[in-house]
Short mmCIF file of C-alpha atoms in Angstrom, two decimals:
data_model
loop_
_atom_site.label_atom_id
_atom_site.label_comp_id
_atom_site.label_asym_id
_atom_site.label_seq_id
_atom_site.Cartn_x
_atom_site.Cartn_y
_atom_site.Cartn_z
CA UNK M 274 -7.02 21.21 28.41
CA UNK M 275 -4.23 19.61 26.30
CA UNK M 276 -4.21 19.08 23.16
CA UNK M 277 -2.98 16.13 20.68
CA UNK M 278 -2.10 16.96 17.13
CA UNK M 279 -2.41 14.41 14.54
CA UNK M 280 0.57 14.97 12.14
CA UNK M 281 1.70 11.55 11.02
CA UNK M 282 -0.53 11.70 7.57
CA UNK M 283 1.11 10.36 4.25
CA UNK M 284 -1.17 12.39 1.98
CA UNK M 285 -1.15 10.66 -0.64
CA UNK M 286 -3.58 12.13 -2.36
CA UNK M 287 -1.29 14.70 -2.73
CA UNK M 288 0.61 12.47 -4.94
CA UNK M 289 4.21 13.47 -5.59
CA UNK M 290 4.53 16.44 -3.29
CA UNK M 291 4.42 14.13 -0.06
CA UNK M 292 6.84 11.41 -1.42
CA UNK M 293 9.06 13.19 0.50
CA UNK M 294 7.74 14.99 3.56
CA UNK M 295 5.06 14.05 5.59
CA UNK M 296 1.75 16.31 4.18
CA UNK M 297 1.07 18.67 7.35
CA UNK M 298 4.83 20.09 6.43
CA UNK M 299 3.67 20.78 3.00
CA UNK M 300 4.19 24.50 2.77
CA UNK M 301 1.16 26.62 2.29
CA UNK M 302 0.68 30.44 1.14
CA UNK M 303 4.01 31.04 0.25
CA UNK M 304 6.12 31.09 3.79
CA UNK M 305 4.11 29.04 6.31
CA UNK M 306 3.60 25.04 6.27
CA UNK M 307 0.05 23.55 6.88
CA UNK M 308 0.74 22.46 10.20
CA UNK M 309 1.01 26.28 11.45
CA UNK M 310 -2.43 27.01 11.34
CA UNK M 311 -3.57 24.40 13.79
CA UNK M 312 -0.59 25.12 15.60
CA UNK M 313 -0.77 28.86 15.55
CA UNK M 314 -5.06 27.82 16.93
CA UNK M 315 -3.29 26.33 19.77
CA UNK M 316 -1.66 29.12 21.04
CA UNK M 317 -4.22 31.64 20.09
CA UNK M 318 -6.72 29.73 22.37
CA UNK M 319 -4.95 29.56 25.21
CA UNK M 320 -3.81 26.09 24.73
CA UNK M 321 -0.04 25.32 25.94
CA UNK M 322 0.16 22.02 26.28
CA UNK M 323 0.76 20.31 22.60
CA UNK M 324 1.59 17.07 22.05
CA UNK M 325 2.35 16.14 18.22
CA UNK M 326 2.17 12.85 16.75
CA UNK M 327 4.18 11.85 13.62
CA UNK M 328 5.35 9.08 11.78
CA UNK M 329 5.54 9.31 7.97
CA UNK M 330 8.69 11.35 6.84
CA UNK M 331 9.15 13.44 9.90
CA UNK M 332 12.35 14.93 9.29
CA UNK M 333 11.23 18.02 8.15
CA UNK M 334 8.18 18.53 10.25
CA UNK M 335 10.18 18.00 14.00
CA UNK M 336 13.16 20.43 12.11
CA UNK M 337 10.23 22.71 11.44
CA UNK M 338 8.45 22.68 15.16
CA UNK M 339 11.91 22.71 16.96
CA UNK M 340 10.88 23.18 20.63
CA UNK M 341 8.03 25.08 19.38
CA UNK M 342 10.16 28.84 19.57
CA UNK M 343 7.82 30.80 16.84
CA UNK M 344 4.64 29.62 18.48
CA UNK M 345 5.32 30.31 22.10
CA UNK M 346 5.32 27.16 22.89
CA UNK M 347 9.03 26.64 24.34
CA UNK M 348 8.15 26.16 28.13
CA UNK M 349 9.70 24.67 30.92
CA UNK M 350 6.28 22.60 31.97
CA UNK M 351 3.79 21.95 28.85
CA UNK M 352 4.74 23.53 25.48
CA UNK M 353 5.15 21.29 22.34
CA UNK M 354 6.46 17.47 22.44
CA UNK M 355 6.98 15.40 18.98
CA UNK M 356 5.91 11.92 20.23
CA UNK M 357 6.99 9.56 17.18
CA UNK M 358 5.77 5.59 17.80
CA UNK M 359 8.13 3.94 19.77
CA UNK M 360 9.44 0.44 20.74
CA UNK M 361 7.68 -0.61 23.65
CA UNK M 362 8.82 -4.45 26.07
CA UNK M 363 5.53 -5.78 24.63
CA UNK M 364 2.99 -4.92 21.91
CA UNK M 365 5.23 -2.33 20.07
CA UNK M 366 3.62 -0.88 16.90
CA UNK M 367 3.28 1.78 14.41
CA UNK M 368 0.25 4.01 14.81
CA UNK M 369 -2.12 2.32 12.78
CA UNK M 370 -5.05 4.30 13.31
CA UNK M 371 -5.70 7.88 14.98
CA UNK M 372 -7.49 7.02 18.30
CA UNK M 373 -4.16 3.88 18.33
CA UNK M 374 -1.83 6.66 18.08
CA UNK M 375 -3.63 8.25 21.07
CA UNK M 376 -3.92 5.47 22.83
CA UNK M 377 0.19 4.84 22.80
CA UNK M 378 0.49 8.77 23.86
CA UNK M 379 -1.60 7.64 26.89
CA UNK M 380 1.28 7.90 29.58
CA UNK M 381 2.45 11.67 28.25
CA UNK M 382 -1.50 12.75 28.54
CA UNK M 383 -1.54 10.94 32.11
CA UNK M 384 1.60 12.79 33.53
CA UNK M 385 -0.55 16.45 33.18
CA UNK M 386 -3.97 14.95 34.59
CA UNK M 387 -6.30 16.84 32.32
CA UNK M 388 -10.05 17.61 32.65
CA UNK M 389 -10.29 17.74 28.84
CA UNK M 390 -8.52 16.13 25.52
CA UNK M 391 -8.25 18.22 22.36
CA UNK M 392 -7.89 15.55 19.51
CA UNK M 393 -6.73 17.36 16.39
CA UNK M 394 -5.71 17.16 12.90
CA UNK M 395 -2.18 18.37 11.31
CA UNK M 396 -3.77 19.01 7.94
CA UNK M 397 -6.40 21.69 7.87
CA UNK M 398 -6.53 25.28 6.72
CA UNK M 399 -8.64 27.27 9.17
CA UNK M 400 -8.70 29.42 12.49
CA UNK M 401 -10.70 28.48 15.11
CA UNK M 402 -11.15 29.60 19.06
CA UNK M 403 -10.82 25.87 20.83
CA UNK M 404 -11.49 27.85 23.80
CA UNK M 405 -15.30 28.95 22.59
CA UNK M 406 -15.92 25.44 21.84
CA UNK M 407 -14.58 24.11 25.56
CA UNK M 408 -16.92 26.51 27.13
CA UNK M 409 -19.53 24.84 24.85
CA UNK M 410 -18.46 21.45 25.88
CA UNK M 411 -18.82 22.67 29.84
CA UNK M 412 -22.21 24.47 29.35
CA UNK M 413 -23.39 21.48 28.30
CA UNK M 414 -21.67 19.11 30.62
CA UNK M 415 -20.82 16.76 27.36
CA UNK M 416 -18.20 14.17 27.56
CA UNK M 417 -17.53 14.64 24.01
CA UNK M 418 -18.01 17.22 21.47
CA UNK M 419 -17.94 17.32 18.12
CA UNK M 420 -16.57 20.48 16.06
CA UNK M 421 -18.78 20.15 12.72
CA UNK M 422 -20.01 22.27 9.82
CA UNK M 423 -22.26 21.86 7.33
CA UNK M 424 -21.21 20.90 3.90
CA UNK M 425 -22.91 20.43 0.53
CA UNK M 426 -25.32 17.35 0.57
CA UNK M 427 -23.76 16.17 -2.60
CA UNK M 428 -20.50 15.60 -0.61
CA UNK M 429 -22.02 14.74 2.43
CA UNK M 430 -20.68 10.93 1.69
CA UNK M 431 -16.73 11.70 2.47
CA UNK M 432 -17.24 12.89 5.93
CA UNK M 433 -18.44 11.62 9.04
CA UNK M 434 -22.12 13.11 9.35
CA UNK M 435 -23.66 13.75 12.54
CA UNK M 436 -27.42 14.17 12.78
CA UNK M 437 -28.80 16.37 16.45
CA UNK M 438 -31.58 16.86 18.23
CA UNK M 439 -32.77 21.02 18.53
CA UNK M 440 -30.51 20.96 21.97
CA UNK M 441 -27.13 20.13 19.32
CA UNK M 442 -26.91 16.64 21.19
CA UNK M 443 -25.80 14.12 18.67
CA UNK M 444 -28.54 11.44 18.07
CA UNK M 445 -27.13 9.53 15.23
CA UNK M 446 -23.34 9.63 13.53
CA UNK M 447 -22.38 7.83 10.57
CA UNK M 448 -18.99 7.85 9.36
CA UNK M 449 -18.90 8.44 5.28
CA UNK M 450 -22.59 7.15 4.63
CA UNK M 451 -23.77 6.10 1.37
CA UNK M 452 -27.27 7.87 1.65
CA UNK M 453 -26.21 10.69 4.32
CA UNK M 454 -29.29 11.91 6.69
CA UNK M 455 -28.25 15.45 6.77
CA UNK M 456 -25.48 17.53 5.80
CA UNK M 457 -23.49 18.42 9.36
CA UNK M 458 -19.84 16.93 8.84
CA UNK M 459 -17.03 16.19 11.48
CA UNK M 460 -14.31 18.35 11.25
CA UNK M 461 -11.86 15.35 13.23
CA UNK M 462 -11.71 18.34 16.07
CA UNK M 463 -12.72 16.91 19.14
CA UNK M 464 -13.17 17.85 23.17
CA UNK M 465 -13.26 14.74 25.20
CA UNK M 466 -13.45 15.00 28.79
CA UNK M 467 -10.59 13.06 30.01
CA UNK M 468 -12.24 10.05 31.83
CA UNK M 469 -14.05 9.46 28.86
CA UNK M 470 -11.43 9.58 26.42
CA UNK M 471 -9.02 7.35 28.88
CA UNK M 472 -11.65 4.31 29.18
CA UNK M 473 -12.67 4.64 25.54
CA UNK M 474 -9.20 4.20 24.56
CA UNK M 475 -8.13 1.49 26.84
CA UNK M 476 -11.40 -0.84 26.11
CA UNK M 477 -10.56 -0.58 22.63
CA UNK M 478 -7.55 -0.77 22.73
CA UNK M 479 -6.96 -4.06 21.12
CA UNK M 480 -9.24 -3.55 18.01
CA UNK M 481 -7.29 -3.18 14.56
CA UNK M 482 -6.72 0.06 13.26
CA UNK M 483 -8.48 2.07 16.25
CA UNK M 484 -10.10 5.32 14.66
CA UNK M 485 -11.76 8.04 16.01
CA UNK M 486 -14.96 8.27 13.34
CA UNK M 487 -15.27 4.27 12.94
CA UNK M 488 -14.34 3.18 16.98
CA UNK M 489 -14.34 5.86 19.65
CA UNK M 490 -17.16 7.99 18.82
CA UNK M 491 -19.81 4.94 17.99
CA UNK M 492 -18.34 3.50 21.22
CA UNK M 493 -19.19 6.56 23.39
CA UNK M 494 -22.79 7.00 21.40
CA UNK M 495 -23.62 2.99 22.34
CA UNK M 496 -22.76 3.63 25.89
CA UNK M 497 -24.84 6.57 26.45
CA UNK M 498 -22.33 9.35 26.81
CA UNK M 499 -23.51 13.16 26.06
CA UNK M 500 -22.29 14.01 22.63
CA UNK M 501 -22.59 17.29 21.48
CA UNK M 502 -22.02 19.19 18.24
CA UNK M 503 -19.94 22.35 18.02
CA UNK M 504 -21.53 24.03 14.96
CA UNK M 505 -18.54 26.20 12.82
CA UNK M 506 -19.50 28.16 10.28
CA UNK M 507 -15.85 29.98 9.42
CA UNK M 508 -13.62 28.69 6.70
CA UNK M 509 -12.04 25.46 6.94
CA UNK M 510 -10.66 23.63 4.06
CA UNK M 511 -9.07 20.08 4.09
CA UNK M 512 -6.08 20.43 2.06
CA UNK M 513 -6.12 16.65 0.84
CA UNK M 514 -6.27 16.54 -2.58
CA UNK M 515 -4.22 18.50 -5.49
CA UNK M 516 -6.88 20.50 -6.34
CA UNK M 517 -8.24 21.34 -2.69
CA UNK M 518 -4.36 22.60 -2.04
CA UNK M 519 -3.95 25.02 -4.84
CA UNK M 520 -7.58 26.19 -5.07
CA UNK M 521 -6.94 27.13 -0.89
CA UNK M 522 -3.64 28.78 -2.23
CA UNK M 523 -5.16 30.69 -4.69
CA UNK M 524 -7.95 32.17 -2.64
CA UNK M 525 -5.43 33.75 -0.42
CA UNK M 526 -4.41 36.18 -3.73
CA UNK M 527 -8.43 37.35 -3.63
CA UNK M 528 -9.23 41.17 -3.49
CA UNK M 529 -10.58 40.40 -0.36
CA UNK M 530 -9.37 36.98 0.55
CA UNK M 531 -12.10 34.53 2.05
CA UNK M 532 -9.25 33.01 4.65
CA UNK M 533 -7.40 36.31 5.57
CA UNK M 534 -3.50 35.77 6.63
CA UNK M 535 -3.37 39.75 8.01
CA UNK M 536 -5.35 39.59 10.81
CA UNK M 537 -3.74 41.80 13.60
CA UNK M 538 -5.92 39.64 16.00
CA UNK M 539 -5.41 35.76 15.25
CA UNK M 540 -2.14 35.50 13.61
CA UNK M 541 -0.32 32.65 12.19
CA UNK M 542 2.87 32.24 13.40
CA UNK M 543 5.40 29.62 11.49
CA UNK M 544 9.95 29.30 11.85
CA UNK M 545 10.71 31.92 10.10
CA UNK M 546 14.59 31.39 8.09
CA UNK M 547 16.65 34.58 8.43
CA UNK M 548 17.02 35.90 4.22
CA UNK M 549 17.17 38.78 2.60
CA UNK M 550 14.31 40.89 0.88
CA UNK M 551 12.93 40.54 -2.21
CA UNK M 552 14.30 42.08 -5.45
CA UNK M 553 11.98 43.01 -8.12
CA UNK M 554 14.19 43.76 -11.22
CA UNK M 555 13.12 47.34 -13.25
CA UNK M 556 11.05 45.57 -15.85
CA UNK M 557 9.18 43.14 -14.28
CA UNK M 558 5.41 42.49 -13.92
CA UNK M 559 3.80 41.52 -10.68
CA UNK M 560 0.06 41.54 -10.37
CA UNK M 561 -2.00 40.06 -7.73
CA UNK M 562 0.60 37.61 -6.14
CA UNK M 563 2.08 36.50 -2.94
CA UNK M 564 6.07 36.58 -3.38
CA UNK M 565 8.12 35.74 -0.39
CA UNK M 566 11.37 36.89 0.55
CA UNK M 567 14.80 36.49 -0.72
CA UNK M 568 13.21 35.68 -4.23
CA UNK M 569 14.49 37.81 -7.24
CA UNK M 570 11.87 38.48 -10.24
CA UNK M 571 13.31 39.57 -13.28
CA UNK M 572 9.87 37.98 -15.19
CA UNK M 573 6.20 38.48 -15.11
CA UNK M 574 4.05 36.37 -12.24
CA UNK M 575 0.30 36.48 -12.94
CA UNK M 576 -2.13 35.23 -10.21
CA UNK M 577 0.22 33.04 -8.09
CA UNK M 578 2.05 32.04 -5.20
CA UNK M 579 5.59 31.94 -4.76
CA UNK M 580 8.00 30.80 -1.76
CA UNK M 581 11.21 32.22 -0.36
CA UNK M 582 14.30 32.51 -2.28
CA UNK M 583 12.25 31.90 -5.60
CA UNK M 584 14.33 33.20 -8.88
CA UNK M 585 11.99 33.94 -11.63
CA UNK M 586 14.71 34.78 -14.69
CA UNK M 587 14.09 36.87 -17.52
CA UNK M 588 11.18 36.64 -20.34
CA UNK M 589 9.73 33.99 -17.73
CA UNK M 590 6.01 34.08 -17.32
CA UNK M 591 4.87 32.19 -13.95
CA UNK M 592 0.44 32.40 -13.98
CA UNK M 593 -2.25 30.86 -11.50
CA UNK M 594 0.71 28.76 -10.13
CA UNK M 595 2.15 27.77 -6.47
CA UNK M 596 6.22 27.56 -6.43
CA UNK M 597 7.61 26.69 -3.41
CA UNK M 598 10.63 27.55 -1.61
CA UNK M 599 14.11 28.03 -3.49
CA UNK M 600 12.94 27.04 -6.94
CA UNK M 601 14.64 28.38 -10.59
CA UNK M 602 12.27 29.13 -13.40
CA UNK M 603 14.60 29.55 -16.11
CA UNK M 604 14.70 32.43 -18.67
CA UNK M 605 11.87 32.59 -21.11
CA UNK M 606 9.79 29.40 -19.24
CA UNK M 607 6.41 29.93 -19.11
CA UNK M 608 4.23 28.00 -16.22
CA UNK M 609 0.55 28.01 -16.15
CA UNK M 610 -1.33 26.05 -13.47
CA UNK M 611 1.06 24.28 -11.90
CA UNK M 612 2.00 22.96 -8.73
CA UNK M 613 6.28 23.13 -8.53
CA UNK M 614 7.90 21.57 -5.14
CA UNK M 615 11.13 23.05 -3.09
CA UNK M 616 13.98 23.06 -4.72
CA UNK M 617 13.02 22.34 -8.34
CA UNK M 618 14.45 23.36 -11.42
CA UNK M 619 12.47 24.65 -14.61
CA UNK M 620 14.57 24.78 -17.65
CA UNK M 621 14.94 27.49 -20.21
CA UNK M 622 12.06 27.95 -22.66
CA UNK M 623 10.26 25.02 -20.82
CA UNK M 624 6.59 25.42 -21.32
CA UNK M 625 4.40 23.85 -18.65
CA UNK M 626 0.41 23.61 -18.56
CA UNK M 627 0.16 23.58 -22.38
CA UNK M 628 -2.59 21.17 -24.63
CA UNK M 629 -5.53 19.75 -24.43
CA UNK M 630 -7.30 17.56 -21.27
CA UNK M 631 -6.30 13.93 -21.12
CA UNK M 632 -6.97 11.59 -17.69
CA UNK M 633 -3.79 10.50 -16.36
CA UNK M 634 -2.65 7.17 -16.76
CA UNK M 635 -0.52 7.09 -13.93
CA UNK M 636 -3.06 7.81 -11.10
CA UNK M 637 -5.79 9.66 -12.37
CA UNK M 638 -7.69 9.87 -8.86
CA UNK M 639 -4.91 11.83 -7.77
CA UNK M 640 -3.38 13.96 -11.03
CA UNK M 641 -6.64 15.92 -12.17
CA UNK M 642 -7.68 19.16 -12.12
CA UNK M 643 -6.12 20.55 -14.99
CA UNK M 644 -2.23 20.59 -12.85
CA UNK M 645 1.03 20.20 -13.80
CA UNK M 646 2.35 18.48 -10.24
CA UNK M 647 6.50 18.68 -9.96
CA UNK M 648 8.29 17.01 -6.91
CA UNK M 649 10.83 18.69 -5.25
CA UNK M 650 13.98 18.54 -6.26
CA UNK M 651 12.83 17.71 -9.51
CA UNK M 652 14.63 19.51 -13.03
CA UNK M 653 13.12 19.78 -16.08
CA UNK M 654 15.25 20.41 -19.00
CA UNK M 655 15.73 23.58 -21.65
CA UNK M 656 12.97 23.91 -24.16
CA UNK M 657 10.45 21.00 -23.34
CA UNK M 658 6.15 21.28 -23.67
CA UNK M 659 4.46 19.55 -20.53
CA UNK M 660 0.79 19.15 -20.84
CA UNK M 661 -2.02 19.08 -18.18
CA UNK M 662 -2.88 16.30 -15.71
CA UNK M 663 1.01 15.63 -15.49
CA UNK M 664 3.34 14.40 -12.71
CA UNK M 665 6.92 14.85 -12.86
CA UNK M 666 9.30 13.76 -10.03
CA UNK M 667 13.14 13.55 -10.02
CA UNK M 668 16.14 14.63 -12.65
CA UNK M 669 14.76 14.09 -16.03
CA UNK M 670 16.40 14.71 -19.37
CA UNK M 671 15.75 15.29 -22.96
CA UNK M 672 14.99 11.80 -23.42
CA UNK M 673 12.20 11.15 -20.89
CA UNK M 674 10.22 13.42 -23.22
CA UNK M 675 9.52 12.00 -26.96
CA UNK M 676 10.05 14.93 -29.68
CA UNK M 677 10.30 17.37 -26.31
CA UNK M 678 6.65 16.82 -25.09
CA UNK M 679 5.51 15.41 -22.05
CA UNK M 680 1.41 14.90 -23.39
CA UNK M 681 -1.04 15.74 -20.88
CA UNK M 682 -1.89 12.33 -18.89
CA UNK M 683 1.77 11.19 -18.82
CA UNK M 684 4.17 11.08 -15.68
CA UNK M 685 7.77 11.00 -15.47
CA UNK M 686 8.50 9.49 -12.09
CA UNK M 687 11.96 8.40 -11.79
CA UNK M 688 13.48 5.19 -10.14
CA UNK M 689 13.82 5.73 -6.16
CA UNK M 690 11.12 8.31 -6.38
CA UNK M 691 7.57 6.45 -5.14
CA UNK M 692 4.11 8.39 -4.66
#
């Protein structure tokens, strides 16, 4: 089996953290980036064959993967391949929908003849055994299966929902229903046994925006193919919205954490930079936090999770916040809730996460949830207030906030910098 990993997302519900980078390269828990848990699956299952699709912002994701060194997967036959869309004699074309993006990989699947496909998603938190779920898919001689879960029937409308007979044999799907008939949602992890997959993707091959959920699978239903459900009942969280992303951040700071990183027996491996340890300065205050190395804490951090090479200065309070990777919270700032992006700069006596609610005016599907969202490589100057629901991206100064206050609802994105 060989697997394809979907990795060319925008995320933009994630709003000003993926103006930059594409989202499965969003870093996650303090030293790993999203796309090293389905990764770090992969090579836990047995699977060494990885091909991994991008196309939005990719820079940092291929510098990331490399030849795949930190998960094992540097080999001389298989191993990891970054297959970006490319310019073809005829028909060249972005990937404009997952099974399209497939379907222009099909000459790397064909040159390892495989019995099965692996179709898989760059932007999930979770650990899962692919190899359980192929021996599921053999013992019940599918041609596709279906990794699903069951969700709450109240959100049963943003997921594909599959309904199954008492053998798990899919009887009816329907991709983000309005009135869902049960509760069973697609994870977007998929087994396809190759013949299937091949003729699936190359009579479809001309319809717009070719997707898995909407094309392939009602395709292989219609024509009688045995689809089966692969029922998963460990945690999985889709990390696509603001809130999703730090709530999954914070639940790794638990007593005992729902989605457990220490595992001796499934661990997730990610590039790991070579810096020094962490200093903790004599009068600090560290209480249930992740801190990662090379970051210096001369302040107090409350409930949070904070990258590598992180400086937290003096009389700085950091609480129920994620700060990324070589930030500066400056002396006396205090953050609550907030979301801060690499490289960013808090000023001195900043105070972020302060006031009442307001709705954003900017985007207010995506800036909710209480956060205070900073890009990276974003500063915010000395001594300003920044209320909730607020989106800051870029170098601001003392003028892009009225009488020193950003109110909650506003956004500061600056010129150059797009969502």
């Amino acid at each position: 089996m060989i697997a394809m990993l979907l990795a060319g997302g925008q995320g933009s519900r994630l709003g000003v953290l993926t103006q930059k980078v594409a989202k499965p390269a969003v870093s996650f828990g303090g030293k790993y980036r999203i796309i090293d848990f389905p990764l770090s699956n992969c090579i836990n299952s047995g699977v060494d064959t990885v091909g991994v699709l991008t196309q939005y912002q990719p820079l940092r994701l291929n510098t990331h993967i490399g030849i795949g060194i930190p998960w094992d997967l540097d080999r001389n036959v298989g191993g990891v391949t970054i297959l970006p869309p490319y310019e073809k004699s005829v028909g060249s074309d972005w990937y404009t929908g997952t099974a399209n993006a497939i379907f222009q990989n099909l000459e790397f699947m064909e040159t390892y003849h495989p019995d099965y496909v692996l179709i898989l998603s760059g932007d999930h938190i979770y650990k899962m055994d692919y190899e359980v779920m192929l021996e599921y898919h053999k013992a019940n001689h599918a041609d596709v299966t279906i990794a699903a879960m069951p969700v709450p029937i109240e959100e049963a409308g943003r997921f594909g929902i599959v309904v199954t007979d008492e053998s798990g044999r899919i009887t009816e799907f329907e991709e983000k229903p309005a009135n869902p008939k049960g509760n069973l949602a697609s994870m977007g992890i998929y087994i396809f046994s190759w013949p299937v997959l091949r003729e699936a993707l190359i009579r479809l091959s001309r319809e717009p925006g070719c997707d898995f959920g909407k094309h392939v699978i009602p395709y292989c239903h219609e024509g009688g193919k045995r689809i089966f459900a692969y029922e998963y009942n460990g945690y999985w969280k889709d990390v696509g919205t603001l809130g999703s992303y730090w709530e999954a951040n914070m639940e790794l700071i638990d007593i005992i954490p729902e989605f457990n990183l220490y595992e001796e027996y499934w661990k997730v491996y990610t590039k790991s930079d070579i810096i020094p340890p962490q200093y903790v300065a004599e009068n600090a205050v560290i209480d249930k936090s992740i801190v990662g190395e090379g970051t210096e804490v001369f302040g107090e951090v409350h409930s949070s999770v904070i990258g590598a090479g992180v400086v937290i200065r003096a009389g700085a309070v950091v609480r129920d916040s994620i700060i990324m990777r070589d930030c500066v919270i400056g002396e006396g700032a205090k953050v609550t809730k907030a979301i801060v992006a690499e490289e960013s700069v808090i000023g001195a006596g900043a105070w972020l996460g302060v006031g009442e609610y307001a709705p954003n005016r900017y985007d207010p599907k995506v800036y909710q949830f209480d956060l205070v969202t900073i890009g990276e490589h974003s500063v915010i100057p000395d001594n300003v207030k920044v209320g909730k629901n607020t989106a800051i991206s870029g170098v601001t100064a003392e003028e892009d906030y009225p009488a020193g206050v950003l109110a909650s609802g506003e956004s500061v994105i600056k010129a150059g910098d797009v969502r």
